[in-house]
Coordinates of C-alpha atoms in Angstrom, one line a residue:
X1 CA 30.5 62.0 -16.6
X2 CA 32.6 59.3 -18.5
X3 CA 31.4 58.1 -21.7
X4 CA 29.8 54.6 -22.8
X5 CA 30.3 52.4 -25.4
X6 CA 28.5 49.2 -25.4
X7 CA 29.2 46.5 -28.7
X8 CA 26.8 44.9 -30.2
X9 CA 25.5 41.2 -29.3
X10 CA 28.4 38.6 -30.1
X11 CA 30.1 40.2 -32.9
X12 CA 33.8 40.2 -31.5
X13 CA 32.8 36.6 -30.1
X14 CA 34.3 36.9 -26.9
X15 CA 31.2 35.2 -25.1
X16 CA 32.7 31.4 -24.9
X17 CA 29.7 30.0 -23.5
X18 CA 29.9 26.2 -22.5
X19 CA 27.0 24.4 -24.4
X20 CA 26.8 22.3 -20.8
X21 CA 27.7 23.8 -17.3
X22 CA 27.4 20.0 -15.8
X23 CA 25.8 19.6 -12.1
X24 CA 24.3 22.7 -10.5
X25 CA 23.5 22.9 -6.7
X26 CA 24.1 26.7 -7.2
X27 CA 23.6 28.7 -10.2
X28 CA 25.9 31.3 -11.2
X29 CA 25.1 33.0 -14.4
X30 CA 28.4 33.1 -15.8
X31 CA 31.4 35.2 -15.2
X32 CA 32.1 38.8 -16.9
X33 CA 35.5 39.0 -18.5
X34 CA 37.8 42.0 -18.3
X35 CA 39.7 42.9 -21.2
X36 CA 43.0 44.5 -21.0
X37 CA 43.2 48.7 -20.3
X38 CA 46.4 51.1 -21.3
X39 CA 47.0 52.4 -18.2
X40 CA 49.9 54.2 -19.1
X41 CA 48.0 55.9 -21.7
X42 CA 45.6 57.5 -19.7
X43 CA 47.2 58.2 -16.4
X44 CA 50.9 58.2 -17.4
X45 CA 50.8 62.1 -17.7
X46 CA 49.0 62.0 -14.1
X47 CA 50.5 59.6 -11.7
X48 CA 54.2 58.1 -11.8
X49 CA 55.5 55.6 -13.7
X50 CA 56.0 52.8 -10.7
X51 CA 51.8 53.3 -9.7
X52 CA 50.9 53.2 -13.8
X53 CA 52.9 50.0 -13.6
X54 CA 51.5 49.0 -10.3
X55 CA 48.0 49.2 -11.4
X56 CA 48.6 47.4 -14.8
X57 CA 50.8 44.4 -13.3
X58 CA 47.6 44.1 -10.9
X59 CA 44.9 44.0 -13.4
X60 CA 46.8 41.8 -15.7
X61 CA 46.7 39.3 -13.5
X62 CA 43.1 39.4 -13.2
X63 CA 42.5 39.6 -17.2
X64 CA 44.6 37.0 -18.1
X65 CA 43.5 34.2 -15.3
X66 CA 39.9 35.6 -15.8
X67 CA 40.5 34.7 -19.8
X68 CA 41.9 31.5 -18.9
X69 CA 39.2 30.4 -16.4
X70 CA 35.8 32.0 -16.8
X71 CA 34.4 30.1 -20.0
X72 CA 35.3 26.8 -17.9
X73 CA 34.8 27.8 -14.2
X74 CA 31.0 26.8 -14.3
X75 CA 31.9 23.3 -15.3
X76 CA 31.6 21.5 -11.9
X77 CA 34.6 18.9 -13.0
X78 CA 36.8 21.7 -13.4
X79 CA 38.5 21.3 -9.7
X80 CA 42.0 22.1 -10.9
X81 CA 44.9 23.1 -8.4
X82 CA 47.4 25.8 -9.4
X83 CA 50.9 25.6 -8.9
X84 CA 50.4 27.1 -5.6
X85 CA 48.5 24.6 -4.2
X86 CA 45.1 27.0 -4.0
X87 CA 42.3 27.0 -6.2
X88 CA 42.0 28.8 -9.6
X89 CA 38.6 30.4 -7.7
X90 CA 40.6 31.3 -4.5
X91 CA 43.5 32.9 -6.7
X92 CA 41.6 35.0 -8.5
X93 CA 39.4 36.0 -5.6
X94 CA 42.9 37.1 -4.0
X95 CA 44.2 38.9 -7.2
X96 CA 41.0 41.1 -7.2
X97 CA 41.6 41.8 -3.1
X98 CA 44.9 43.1 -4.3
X99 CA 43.7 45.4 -7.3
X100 CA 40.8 47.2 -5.7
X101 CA 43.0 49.0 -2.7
X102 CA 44.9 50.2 -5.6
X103 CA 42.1 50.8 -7.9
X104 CA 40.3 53.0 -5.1
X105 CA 43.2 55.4 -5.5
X106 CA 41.6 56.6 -8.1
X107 CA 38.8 57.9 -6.5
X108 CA 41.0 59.7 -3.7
X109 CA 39.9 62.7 -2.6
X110 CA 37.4 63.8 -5.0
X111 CA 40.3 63.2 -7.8
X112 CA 39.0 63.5 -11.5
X113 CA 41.3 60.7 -12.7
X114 CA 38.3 58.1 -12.2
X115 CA 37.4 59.8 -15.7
X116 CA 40.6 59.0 -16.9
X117 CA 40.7 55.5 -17.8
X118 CA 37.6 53.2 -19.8
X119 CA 37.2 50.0 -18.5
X120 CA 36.0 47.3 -20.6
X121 CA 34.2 43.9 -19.6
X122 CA 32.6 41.3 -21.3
X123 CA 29.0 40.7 -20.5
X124 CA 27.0 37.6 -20.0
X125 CA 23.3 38.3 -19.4
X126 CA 22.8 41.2 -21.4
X127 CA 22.2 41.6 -25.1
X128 CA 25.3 43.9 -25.6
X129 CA 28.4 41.5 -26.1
X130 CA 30.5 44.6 -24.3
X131 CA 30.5 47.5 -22.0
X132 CA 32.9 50.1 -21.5
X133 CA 32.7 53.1 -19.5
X134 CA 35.5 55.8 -18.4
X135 CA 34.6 55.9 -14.5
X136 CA 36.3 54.2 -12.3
X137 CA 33.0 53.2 -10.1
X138 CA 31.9 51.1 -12.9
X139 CA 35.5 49.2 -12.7
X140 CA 34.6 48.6 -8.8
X141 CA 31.0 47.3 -9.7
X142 CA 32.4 45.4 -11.7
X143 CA 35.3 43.5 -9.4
X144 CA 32.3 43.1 -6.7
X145 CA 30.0 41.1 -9.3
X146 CA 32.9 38.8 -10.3
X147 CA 33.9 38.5 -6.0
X148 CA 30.6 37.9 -5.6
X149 CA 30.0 35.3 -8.6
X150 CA 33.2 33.5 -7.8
X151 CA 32.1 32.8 -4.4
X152 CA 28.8 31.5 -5.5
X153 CA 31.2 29.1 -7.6
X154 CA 32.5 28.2 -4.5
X155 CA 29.5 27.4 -2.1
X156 CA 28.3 25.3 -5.7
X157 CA 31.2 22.8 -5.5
X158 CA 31.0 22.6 -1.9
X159 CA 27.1 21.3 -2.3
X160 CA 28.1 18.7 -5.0
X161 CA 27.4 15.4 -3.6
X162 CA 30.6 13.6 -3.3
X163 CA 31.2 9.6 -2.9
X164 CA 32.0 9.4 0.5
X165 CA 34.7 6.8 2.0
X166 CA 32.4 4.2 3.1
X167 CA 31.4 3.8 -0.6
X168 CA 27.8 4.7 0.3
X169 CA 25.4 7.2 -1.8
X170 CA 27.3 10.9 -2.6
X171 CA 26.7 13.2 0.2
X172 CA 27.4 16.6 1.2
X173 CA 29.2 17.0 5.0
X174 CA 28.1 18.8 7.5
X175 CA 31.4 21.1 7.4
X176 CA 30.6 22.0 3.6
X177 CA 27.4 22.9 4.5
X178 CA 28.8 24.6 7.2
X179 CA 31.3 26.4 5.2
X180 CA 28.6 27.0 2.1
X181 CA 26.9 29.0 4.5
X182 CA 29.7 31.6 5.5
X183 CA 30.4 31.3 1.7
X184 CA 26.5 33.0 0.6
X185 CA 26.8 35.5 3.6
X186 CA 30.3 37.0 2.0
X187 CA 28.5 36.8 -1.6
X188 CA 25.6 38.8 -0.2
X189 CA 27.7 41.3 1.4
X190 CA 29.8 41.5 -1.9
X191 CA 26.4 42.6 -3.9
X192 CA 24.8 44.5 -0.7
X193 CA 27.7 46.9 -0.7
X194 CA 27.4 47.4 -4.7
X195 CA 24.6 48.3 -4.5
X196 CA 24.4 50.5 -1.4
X197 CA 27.8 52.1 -1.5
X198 CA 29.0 51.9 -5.1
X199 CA 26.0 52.0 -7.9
X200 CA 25.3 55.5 -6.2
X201 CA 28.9 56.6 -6.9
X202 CA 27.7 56.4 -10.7
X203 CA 25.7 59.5 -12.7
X204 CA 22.3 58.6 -13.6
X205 CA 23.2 58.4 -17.6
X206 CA 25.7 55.3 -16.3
X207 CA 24.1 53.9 -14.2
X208 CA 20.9 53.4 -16.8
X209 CA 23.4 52.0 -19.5
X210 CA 24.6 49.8 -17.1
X211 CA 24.9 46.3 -18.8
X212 CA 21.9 44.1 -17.1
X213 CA 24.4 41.9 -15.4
X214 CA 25.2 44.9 -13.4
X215 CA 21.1 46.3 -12.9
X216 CA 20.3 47.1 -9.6
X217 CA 17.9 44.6 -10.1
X218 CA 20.1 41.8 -10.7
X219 CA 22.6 42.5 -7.9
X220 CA 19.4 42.6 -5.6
X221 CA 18.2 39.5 -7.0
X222 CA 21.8 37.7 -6.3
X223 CA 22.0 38.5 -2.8
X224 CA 18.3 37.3 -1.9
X225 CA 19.3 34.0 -3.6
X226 CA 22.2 33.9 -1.7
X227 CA 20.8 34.2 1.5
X228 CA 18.0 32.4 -0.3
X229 CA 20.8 29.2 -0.6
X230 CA 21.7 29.8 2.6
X231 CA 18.4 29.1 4.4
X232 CA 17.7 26.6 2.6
X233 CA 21.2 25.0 3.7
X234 CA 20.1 25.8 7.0
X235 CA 16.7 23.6 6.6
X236 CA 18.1 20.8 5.3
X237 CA 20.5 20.6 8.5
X238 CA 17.4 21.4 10.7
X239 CA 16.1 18.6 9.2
X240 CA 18.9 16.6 10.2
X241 CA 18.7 17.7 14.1
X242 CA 16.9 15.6 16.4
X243 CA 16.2 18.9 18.4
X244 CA 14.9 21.3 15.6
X245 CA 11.1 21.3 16.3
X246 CA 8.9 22.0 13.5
X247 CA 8.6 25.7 14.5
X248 CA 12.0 25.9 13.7
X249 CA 11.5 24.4 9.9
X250 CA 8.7 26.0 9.4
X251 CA 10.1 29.4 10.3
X252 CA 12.7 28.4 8.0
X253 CA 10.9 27.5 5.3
X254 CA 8.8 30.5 5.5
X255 CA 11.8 32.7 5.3
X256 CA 12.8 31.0 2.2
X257 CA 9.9 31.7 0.2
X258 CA 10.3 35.5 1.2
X259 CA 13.9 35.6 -0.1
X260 CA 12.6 33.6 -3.3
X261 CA 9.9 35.8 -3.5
X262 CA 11.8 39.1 -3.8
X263 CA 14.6 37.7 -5.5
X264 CA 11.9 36.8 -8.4
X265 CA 10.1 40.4 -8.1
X266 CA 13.4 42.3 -8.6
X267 CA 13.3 40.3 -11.8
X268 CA 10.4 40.9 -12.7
X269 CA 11.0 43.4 -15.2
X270 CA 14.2 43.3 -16.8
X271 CA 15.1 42.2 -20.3
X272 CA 17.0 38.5 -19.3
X273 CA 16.1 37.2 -22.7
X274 CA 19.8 35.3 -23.8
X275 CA 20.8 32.1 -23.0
X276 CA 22.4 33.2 -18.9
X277 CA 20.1 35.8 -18.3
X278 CA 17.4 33.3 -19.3
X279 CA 18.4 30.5 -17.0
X280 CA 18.8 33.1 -14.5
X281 CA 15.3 33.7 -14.2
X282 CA 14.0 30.2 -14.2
X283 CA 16.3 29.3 -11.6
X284 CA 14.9 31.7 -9.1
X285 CA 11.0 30.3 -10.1
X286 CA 12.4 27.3 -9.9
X287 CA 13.5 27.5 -5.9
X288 CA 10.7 30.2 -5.1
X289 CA 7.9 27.4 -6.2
X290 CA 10.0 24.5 -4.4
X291 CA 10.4 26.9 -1.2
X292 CA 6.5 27.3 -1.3
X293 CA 6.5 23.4 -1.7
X294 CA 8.7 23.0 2.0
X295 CA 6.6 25.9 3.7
X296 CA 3.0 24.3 2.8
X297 CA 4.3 21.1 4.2
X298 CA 5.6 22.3 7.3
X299 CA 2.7 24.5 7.6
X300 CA 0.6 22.0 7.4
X301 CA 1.9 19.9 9.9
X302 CA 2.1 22.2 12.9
X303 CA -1.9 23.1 11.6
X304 CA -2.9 19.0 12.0
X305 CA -1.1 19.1 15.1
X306 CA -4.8 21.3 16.2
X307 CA -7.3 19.9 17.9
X308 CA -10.3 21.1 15.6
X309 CA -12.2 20.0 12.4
X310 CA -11.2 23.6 10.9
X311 CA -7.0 23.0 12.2
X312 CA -7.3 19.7 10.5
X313 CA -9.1 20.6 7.3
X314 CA -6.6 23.5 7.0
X315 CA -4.0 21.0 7.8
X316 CA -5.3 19.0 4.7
X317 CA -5.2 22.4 2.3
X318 CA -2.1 22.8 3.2
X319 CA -0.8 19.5 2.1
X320 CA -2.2 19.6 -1.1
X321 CA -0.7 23.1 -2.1
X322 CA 2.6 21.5 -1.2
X323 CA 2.1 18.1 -3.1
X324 CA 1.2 20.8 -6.1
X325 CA 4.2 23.0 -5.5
X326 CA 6.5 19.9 -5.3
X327 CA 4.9 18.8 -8.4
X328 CA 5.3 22.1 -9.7
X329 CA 9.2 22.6 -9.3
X330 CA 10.0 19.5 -10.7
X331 CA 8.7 21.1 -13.9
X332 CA 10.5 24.2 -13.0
X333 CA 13.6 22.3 -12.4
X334 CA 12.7 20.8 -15.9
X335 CA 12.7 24.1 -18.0
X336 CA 15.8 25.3 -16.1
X337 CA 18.3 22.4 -16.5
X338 CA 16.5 22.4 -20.5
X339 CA 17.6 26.1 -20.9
X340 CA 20.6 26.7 -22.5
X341 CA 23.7 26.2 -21.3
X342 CA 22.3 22.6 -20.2
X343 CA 22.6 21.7 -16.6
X344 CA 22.0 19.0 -14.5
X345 CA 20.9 18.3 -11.1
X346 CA 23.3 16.4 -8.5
X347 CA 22.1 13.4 -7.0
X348 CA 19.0 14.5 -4.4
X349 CA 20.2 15.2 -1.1
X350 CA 19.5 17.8 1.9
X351 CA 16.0 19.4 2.2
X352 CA 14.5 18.5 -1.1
X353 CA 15.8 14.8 -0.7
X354 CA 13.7 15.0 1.7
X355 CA 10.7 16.4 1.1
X356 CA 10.6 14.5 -1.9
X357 CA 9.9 11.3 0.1
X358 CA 7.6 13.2 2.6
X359 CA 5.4 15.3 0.9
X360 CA 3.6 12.7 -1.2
X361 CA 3.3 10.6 1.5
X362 CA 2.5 12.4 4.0
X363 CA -0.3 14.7 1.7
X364 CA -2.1 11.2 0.8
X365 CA -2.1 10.2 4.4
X366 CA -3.4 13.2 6.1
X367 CA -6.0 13.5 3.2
X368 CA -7.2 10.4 3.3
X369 CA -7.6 10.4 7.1
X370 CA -9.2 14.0 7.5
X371 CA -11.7 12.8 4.4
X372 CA -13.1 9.8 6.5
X373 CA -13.2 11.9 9.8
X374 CA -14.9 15.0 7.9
X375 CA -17.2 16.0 5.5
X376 CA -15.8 17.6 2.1
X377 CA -17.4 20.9 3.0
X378 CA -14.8 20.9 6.1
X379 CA -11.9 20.8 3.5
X380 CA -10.6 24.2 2.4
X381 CA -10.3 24.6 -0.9
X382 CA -7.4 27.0 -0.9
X383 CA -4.4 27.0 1.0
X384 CA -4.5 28.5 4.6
X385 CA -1.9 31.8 4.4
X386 CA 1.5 31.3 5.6
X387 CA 2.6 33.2 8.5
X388 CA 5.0 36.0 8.1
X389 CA 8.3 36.0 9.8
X390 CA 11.0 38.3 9.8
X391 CA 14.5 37.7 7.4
X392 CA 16.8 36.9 9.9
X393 CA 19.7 36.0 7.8
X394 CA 21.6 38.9 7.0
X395 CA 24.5 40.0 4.1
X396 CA 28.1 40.4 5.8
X397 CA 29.2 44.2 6.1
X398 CA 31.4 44.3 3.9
X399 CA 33.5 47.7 3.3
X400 CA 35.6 48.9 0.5
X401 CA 39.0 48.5 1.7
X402 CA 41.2 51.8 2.0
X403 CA 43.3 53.1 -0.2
X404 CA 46.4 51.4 -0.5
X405 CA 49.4 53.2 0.9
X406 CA 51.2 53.9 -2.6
X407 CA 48.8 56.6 -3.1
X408 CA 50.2 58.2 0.0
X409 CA 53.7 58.0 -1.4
X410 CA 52.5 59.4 -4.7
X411 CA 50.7 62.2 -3.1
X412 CA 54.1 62.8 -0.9
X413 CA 56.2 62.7 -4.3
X414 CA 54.1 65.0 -6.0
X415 CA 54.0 67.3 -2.5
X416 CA 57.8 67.2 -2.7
X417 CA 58.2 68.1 -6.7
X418 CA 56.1 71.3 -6.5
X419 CA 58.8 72.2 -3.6

């Protein structure tokens, strides 16, 4: 079954938090550290001595630059190139690419040696400091929550407002936006597979001792934000285009607040109570209220576009539940960048740059207008319901890779010693 051993809250004080994680466009709620593994103790009666080594050369690399970078890779001035030219996030992302072919191996045809090994990480939003486990599934959750985080990282600096040439206010370009997006499809499909293909690879008794970082929960709640960000990038261009109609952002918009929406329920009712798991969930209120804020308003544009005192008094509700929502996540925003570690947001820009000049303008227009046409009785009270569209944006497929081909050899050397 493999056994469990989780350590006590911050008693080895591994946890380096950052007491400020700087300007956050995306939040990523920290980064689970490896710690090192004997492999030659466990599988050096088992495999051969060039595999052992293979498999401890690969996930050396990933402890040592995980060590090295984790406790600062949330700092958004950390942009620092490696000797190779690449990023720290795009060389660890590779290193992990090269362990997990290998790492499969252990799994190969129904082997037992997955038992073999315990794998121990450092947590971040649960209340155990540690987790170790002796299955080899956990090890693979494990590598595709720190893919996954690491490309959140990614899409984050990309939708930092930069000081562009011209010297004009700090923008984001069109190709980062571009490229964030392709960035939260490949995070998704990094959490969709955990938790379709791999968290059922895992005995009940693990898989309810799973740290919270790891919860079903939590890797459900990651991908909606994901695709979550992603829409939301996909607005704010909308926005931008002379040919999106309002159909278009509102449909948008609309689809945002779903992904919001569940990403907050699969929340809902797991124990985030330290400082990352915290901030975890006030980000997601924070974006599901300021999604609500964008769908009111565009809802209640098409609905004033009607020709009828009930279109235009529905209009008028609508407005005023996104002049509260908007009012609302700028409290939520608030608590979040309060919670500790402390945060910041990056100069407005995008959809909420936006709607932050709109909204209030546009609410106390169309109010004011409808009010002298209409009597108060013809004003809703509460907010007309927002139409229900379909998710359209969709996690990546992403597959385990296969096994890598020195398992073959090993299985051929073994084949050829029993001879």
């Amino acid at each position: 079954m493999g056994c469990l051993v989780s350590t006590p809250k911050d008693t080895l004080g591994n946890r380096r938090r950052p007491a400020n994680i700087g300007e956050v466009s995306v939040y990523v709620p920290g980064l689970r550290i490896p710690k090192p593994v004997d492999f030659s103790q466990s599988l050096g009666d088992h495999l051969s001595k060039s595999l052992v080594e293979r498999l401890s050369a690969l996930r050396t690399r990933i402890v040592v630059m995980a060590a090295q970078e984790g406790p600062t890779i949330t700092r958004t001035k950390r942009r620092a190139a490696t000797q190779h030219g690449g990023s720290t996030l795009a060389d660890l992302q590779q290193a992990l690419n090269d362990y997990l072919p290998v790492l499969l191996g252990l799994m190969k045809d129904g082997s037992q040696l997955h038992h073999k090994v315990q794998f121990l990480w450092v947590n971040q939003e649960d209340d155990a400091e540690e987790t170790a486990m002796s299955n080899a599934w956990y090890e693979v959750l494990s590598i595709l929550h720190l893919m996954a985080m690491l490309s959140l990282s990614q899409a984050n600096l990309l939708l930092l407002p930069r000081t562009s040439a011209d010297g004009y206010q700090p923008k984001v370009t069109e190709e980062s936006r571009r490229a964030s997006i392709d960035i939260f499809l490949k995070a998704a499909g990094y959490l969709d597979c955990a938790v379709r293909h791999v968290l059922p690879q895992l005995p009940t008794e693990l898989k309810t001792n799973l740290p919270v970082d790891l919860a079903e929960g939590v890797l459900r709640a990651l991908c909606l934000q994901a695709l979550g960000q992603g829409v939301d990038i996909q607005l704010g261009m909308a926005i931008d285009s002379t040919k999106a109609t309002l159909a278009v952002k509102r449909r948008l918009a609309c689809e945002m607040v779903k992904y919001w929406q569940q990403a907050q329920d699969n929340l809902m009712n797991l124990p985030l109570l330290n400082g990352w798991g915290e901030k975890h969930r006030l980000f997601v209120k924070w974006k599901y209220v300021e999604a609500k804020a964008a769908a009111y308003y565009y809802h209640g544009l098409i609905l004033d576009e009607g020709n009828t005192e009930k279109f235009h008094g529905m209009a008028v509700a609508a407005l005023q539940a996104a002049d509260e929502y908007f009012k609302e996540s700028r409290k939520a925003c608030d608590a979040f960048n309060a919670a500790p570690p402390l945060s910041r947001n990056p100069p407005l820009w995008g959809t909420m740059k936006y709607l932050s000049e709109k909204i209030p303008k546009d609410t106390s227009s169309k109010v004011r207008i409808n009010r002298d046409l209409y009597s108060h009785e013809k004003i809703m009270e509460t907010a007309p319901t927002l139409p229900d569209f379909a998710l359209a944006l969709k996690p990546d497929e992403f597959q385990l890779p296969p096994v890598d081909h020195s398992w073959n050899m090993e299985h051929m050397n073994k084949g050829s010693n029993q001879l």
